[in-house]
mmCIF file of C-alpha atoms in Angstrom:
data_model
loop_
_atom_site.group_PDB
_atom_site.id
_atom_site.type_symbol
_atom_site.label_atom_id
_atom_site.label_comp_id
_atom_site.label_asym_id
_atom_site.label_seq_id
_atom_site.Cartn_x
_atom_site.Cartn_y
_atom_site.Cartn_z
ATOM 1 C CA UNK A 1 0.000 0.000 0.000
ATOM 2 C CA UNK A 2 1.589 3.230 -0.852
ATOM 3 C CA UNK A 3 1.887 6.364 1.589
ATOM 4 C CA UNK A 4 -1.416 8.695 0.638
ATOM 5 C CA UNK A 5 -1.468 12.577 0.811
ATOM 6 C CA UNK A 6 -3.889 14.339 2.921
ATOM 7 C CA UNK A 7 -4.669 15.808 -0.702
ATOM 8 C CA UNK A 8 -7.668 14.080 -2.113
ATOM 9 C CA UNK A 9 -8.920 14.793 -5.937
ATOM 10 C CA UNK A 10 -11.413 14.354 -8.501
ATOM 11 C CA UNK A 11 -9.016 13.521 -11.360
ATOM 12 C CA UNK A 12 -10.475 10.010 -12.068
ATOM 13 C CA UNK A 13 -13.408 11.105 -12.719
ATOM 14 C CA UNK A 14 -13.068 13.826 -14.488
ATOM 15 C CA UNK A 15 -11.350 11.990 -16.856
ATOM 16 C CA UNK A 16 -14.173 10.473 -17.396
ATOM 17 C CA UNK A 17 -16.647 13.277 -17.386
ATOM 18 C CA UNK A 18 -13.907 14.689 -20.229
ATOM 19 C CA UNK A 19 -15.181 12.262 -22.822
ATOM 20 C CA UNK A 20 -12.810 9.559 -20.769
ATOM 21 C CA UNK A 21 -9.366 11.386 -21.547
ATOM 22 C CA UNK A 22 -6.763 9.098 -21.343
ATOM 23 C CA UNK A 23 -4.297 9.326 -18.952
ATOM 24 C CA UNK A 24 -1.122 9.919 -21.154
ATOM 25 C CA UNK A 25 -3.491 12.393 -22.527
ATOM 26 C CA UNK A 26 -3.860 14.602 -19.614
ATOM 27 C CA UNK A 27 -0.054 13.499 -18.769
ATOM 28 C CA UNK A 28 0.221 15.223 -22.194
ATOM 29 C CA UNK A 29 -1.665 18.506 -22.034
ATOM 30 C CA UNK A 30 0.364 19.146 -18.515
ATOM 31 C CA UNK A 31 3.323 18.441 -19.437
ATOM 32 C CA UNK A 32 4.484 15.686 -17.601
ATOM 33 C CA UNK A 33 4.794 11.807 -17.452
ATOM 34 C CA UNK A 34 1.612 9.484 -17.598
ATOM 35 C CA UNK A 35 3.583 7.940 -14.379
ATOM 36 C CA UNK A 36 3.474 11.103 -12.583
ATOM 37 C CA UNK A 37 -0.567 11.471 -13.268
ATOM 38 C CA UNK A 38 -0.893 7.739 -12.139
ATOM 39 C CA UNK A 39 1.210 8.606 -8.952
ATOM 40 C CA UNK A 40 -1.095 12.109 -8.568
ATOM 41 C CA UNK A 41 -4.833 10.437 -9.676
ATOM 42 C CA UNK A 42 -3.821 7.424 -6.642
ATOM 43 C CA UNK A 43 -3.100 10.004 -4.107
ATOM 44 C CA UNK A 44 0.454 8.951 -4.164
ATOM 45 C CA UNK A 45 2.173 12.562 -5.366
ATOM 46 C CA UNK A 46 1.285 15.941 -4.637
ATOM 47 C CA UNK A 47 1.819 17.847 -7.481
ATOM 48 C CA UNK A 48 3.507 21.577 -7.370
ATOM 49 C CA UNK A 49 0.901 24.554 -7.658
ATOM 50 C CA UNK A 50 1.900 24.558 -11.425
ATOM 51 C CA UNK A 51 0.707 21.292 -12.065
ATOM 52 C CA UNK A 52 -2.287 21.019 -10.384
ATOM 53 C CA UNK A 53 -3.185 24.843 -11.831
ATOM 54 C CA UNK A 54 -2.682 23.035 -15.338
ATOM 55 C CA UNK A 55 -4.348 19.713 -14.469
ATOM 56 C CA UNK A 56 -7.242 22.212 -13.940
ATOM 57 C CA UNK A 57 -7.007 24.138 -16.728
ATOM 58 C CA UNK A 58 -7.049 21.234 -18.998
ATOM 59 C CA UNK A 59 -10.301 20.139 -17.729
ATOM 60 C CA UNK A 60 -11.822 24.061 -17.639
ATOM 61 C CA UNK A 61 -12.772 23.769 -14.415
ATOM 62 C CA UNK A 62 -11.098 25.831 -10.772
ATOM 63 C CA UNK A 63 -8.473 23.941 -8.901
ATOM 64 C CA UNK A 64 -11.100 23.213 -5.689
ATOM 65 C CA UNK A 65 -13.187 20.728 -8.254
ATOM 66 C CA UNK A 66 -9.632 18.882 -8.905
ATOM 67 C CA UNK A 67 -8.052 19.229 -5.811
ATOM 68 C CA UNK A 68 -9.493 19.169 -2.153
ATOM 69 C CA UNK A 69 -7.605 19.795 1.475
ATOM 70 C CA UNK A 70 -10.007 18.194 3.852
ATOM 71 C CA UNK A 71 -10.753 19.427 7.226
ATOM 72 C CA UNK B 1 6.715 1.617 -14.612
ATOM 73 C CA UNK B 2 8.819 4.588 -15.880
ATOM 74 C CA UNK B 3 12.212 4.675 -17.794
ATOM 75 C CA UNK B 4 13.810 6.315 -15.042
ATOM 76 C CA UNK B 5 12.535 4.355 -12.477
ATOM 77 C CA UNK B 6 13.732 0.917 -14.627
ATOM 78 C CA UNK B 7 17.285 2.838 -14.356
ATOM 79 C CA UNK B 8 17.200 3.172 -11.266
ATOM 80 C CA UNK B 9 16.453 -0.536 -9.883
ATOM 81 C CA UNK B 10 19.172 -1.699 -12.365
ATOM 82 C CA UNK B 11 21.380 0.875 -10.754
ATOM 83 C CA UNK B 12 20.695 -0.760 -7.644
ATOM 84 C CA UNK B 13 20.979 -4.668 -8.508
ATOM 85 C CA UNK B 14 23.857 -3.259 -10.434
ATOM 86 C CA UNK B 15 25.651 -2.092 -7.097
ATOM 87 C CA UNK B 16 24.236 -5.264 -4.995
ATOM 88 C CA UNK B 17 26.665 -7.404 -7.581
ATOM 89 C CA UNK B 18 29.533 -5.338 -7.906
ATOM 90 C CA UNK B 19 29.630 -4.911 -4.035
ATOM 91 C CA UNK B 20 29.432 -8.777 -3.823
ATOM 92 C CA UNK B 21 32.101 -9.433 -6.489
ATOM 93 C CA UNK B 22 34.039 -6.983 -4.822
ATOM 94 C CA UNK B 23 33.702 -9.007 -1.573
ATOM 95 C CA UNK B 24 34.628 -12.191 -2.597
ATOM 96 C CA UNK B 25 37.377 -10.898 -4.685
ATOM 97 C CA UNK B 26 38.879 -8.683 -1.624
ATOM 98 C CA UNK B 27 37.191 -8.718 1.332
ATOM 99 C CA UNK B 28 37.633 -12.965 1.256
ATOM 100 C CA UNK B 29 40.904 -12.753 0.977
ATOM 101 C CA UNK B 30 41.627 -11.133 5.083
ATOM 102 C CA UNK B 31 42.662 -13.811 7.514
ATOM 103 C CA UNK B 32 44.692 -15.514 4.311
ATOM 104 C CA UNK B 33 47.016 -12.929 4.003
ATOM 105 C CA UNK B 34 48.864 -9.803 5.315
ATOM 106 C CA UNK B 35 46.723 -7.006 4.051
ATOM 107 C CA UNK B 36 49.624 -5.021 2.442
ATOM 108 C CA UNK B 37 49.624 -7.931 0.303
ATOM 109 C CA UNK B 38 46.081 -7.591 -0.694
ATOM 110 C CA UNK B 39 46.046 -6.266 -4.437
ATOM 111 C CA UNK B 40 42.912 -4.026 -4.137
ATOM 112 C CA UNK B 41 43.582 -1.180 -6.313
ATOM 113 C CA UNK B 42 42.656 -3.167 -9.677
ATOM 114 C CA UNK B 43 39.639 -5.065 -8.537
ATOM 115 C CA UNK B 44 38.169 -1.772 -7.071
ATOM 116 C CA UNK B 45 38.243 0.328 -10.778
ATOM 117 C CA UNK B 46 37.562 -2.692 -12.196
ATOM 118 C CA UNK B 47 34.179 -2.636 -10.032
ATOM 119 C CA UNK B 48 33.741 1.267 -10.758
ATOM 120 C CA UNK B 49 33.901 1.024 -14.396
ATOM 121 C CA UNK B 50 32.118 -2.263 -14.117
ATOM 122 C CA UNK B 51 28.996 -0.745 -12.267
ATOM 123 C CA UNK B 52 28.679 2.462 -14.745
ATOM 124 C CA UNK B 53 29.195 -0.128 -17.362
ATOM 125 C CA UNK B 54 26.454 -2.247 -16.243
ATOM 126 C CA UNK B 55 23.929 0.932 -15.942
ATOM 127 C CA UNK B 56 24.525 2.104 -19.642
ATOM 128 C CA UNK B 57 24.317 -0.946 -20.876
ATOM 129 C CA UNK B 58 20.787 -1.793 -18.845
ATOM 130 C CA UNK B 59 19.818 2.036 -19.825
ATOM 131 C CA UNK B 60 20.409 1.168 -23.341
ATOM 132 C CA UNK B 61 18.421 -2.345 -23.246
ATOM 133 C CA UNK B 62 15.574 -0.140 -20.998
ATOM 134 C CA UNK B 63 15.661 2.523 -23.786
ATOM 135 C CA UNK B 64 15.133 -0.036 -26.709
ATOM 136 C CA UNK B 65 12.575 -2.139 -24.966
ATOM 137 C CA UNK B 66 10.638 0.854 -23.805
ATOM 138 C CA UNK B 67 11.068 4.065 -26.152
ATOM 139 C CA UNK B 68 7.938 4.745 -25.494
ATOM 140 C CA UNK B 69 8.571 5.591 -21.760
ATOM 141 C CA UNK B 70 12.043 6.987 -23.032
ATOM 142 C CA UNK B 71 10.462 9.496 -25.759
ATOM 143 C CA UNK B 72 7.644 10.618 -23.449
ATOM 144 C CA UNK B 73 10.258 11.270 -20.641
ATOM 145 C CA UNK B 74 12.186 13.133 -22.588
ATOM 146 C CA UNK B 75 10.285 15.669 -24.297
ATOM 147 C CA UNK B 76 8.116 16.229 -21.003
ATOM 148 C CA UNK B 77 11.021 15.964 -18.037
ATOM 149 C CA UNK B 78 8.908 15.325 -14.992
ATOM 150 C CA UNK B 79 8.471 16.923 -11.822
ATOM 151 C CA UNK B 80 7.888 14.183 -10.079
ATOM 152 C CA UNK B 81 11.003 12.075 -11.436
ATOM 153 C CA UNK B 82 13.296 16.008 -10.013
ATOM 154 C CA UNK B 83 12.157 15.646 -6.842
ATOM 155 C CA UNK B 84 12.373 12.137 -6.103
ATOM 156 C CA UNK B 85 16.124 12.662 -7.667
ATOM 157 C CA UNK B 86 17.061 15.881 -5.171
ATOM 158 C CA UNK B 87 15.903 13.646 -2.257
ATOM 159 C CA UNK B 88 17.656 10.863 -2.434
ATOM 160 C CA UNK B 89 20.223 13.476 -3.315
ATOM 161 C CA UNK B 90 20.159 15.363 -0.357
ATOM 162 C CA UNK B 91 19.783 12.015 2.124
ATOM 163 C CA UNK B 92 22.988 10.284 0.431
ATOM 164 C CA UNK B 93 24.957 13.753 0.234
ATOM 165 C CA UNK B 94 24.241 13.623 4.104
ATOM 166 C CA UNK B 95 24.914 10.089 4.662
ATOM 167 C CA UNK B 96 28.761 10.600 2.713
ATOM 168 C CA UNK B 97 29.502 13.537 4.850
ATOM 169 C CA UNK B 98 28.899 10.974 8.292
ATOM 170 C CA UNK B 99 30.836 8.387 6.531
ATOM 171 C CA UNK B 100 33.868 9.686 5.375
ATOM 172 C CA UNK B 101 34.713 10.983 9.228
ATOM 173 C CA UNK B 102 35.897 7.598 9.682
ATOM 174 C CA UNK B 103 38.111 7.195 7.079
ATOM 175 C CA UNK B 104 39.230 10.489 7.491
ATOM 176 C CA UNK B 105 40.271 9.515 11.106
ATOM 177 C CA UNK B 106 42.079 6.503 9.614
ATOM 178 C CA UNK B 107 44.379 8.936 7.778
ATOM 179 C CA UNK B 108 45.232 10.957 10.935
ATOM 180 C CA UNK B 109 45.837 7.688 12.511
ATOM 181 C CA UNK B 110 48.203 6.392 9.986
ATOM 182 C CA UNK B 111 46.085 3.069 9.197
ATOM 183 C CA UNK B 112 47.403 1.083 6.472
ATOM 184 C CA UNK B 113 46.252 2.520 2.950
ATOM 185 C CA UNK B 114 44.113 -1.008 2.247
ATOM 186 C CA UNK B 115 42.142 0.227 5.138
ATOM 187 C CA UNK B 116 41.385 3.436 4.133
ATOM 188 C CA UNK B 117 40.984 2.888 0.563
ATOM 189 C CA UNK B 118 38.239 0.278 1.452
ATOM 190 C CA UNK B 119 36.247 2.726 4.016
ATOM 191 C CA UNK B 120 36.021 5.060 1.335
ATOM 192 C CA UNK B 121 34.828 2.907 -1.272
ATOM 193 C CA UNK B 122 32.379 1.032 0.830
ATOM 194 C CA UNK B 123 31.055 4.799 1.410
ATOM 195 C CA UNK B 124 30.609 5.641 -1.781
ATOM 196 C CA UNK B 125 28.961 2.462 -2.722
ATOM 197 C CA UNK B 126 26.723 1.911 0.553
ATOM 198 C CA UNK B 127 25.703 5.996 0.130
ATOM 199 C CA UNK B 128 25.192 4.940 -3.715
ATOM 200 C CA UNK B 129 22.704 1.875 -3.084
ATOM 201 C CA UNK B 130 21.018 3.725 -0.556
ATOM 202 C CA UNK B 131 20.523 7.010 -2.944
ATOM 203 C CA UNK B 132 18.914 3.907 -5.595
ATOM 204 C CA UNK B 133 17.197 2.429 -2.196
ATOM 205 C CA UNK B 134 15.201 5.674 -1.434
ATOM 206 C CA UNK B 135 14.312 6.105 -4.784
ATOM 207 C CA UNK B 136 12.961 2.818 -5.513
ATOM 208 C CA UNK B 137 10.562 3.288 -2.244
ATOM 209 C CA UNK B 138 9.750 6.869 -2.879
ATOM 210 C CA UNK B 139 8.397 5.927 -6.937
ATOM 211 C CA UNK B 140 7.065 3.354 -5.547
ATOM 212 C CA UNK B 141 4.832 4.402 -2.334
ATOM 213 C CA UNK B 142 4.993 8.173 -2.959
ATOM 214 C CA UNK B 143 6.303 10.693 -0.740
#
């Protein structure tokens, strides 16, 4: 079992709300690896501001839909 | 699994058989015979060259077998792949600073070169496999 952030997100599904984008494709429009996406969408990697801001941006949507800091 | 991360883990089986070669080449050979008399000096650049000779190669195989990974990797860079590098980094960088003392101590102390030759290559290579350790655990659990 791998070590979890406190940071939980939507990713997963919306990739699939995104007319199921592909992983590599996301991994694509951000500019990094489809590894690092994997490692990010399982909660395994917290991505810098940058990233997550683009992971955002390539779904349209704000960074609190993609990316939530529980209480 | 990405390219780098393939690298790494036949960085680190890499080191795990040139440390053991080294052992029963060197290291076997105490108890038999004075140590002055232990020729060390070949068998330890033979193991140097032999380890970054073993990672190109495996990079190379990795590269072919996987371009995909390789390609991707390289247009991109990654985040990710930075961090998990300056960490490991940072730990072994710390880890060589504690461990040379000793063999710095040996010098002041006038301990036989065979000694002092081996305390500082067992540093580099323990701080070395434990750099490739940390990686393998942090691309593989996270951090």
């Amino acid at each position: 079992m791998g070590k979890e952030t406190k940071i939980t997100n939507e990713i997963r599904r919306l990739r699939f709300e995104a007319s199921e984008m592909t992983q590599a494709e996301l991994a694509r429009q951000v500019g990094v690896t489809r590894q690092t996406i994997i490692a990010v969408e399982q909660g395994r990697y917290s991505p810098s501001l940058e990233v997550a801001f683009k992971i955002a941006r390539a779904f349209k949507v704000p960074l609190e839909t993609v990316f939530q800091f529980p209480e | 699994m990405s390219y780098l991360e393939k690298i790494n883990l036949s960085a680190l089986v890499g080191m795990a058989l040139v440390l053991a070669w080294y052992g029963s080449q060197v290291l076997s050979q105490l108890g038999n015979m004075p140590v002055e008399d232990i020729r060390y000096g070949k068998v330890m650049i033979i193991a140097i060259i032999g380890h970054v000779v073993f990672v190109v190669g495996a990079a190379i195989l990795i590269g072919i077998s996987d371009h995909k990974n390789l390609k991707e990797e390289a247009e991109q860079g990654d985040e990710r792949d930075r961090k998990i590098e300056l960490k490991a980094d940072a730990v072994g960088g710390n880890v060589l600073s504690a461990l040379i003392v000793p063999a710095l101590v040996m010098l002041m102390m006038d301990v036989q070169p065979f000694w002092v030759a081996n305390a500082l290559f067992l540093s580099l290579a323990v701080t070395a496999m434990l750099s490739f350790v940390i990686k393998a655990i942090d691309y593989r659990r996270g951090f």
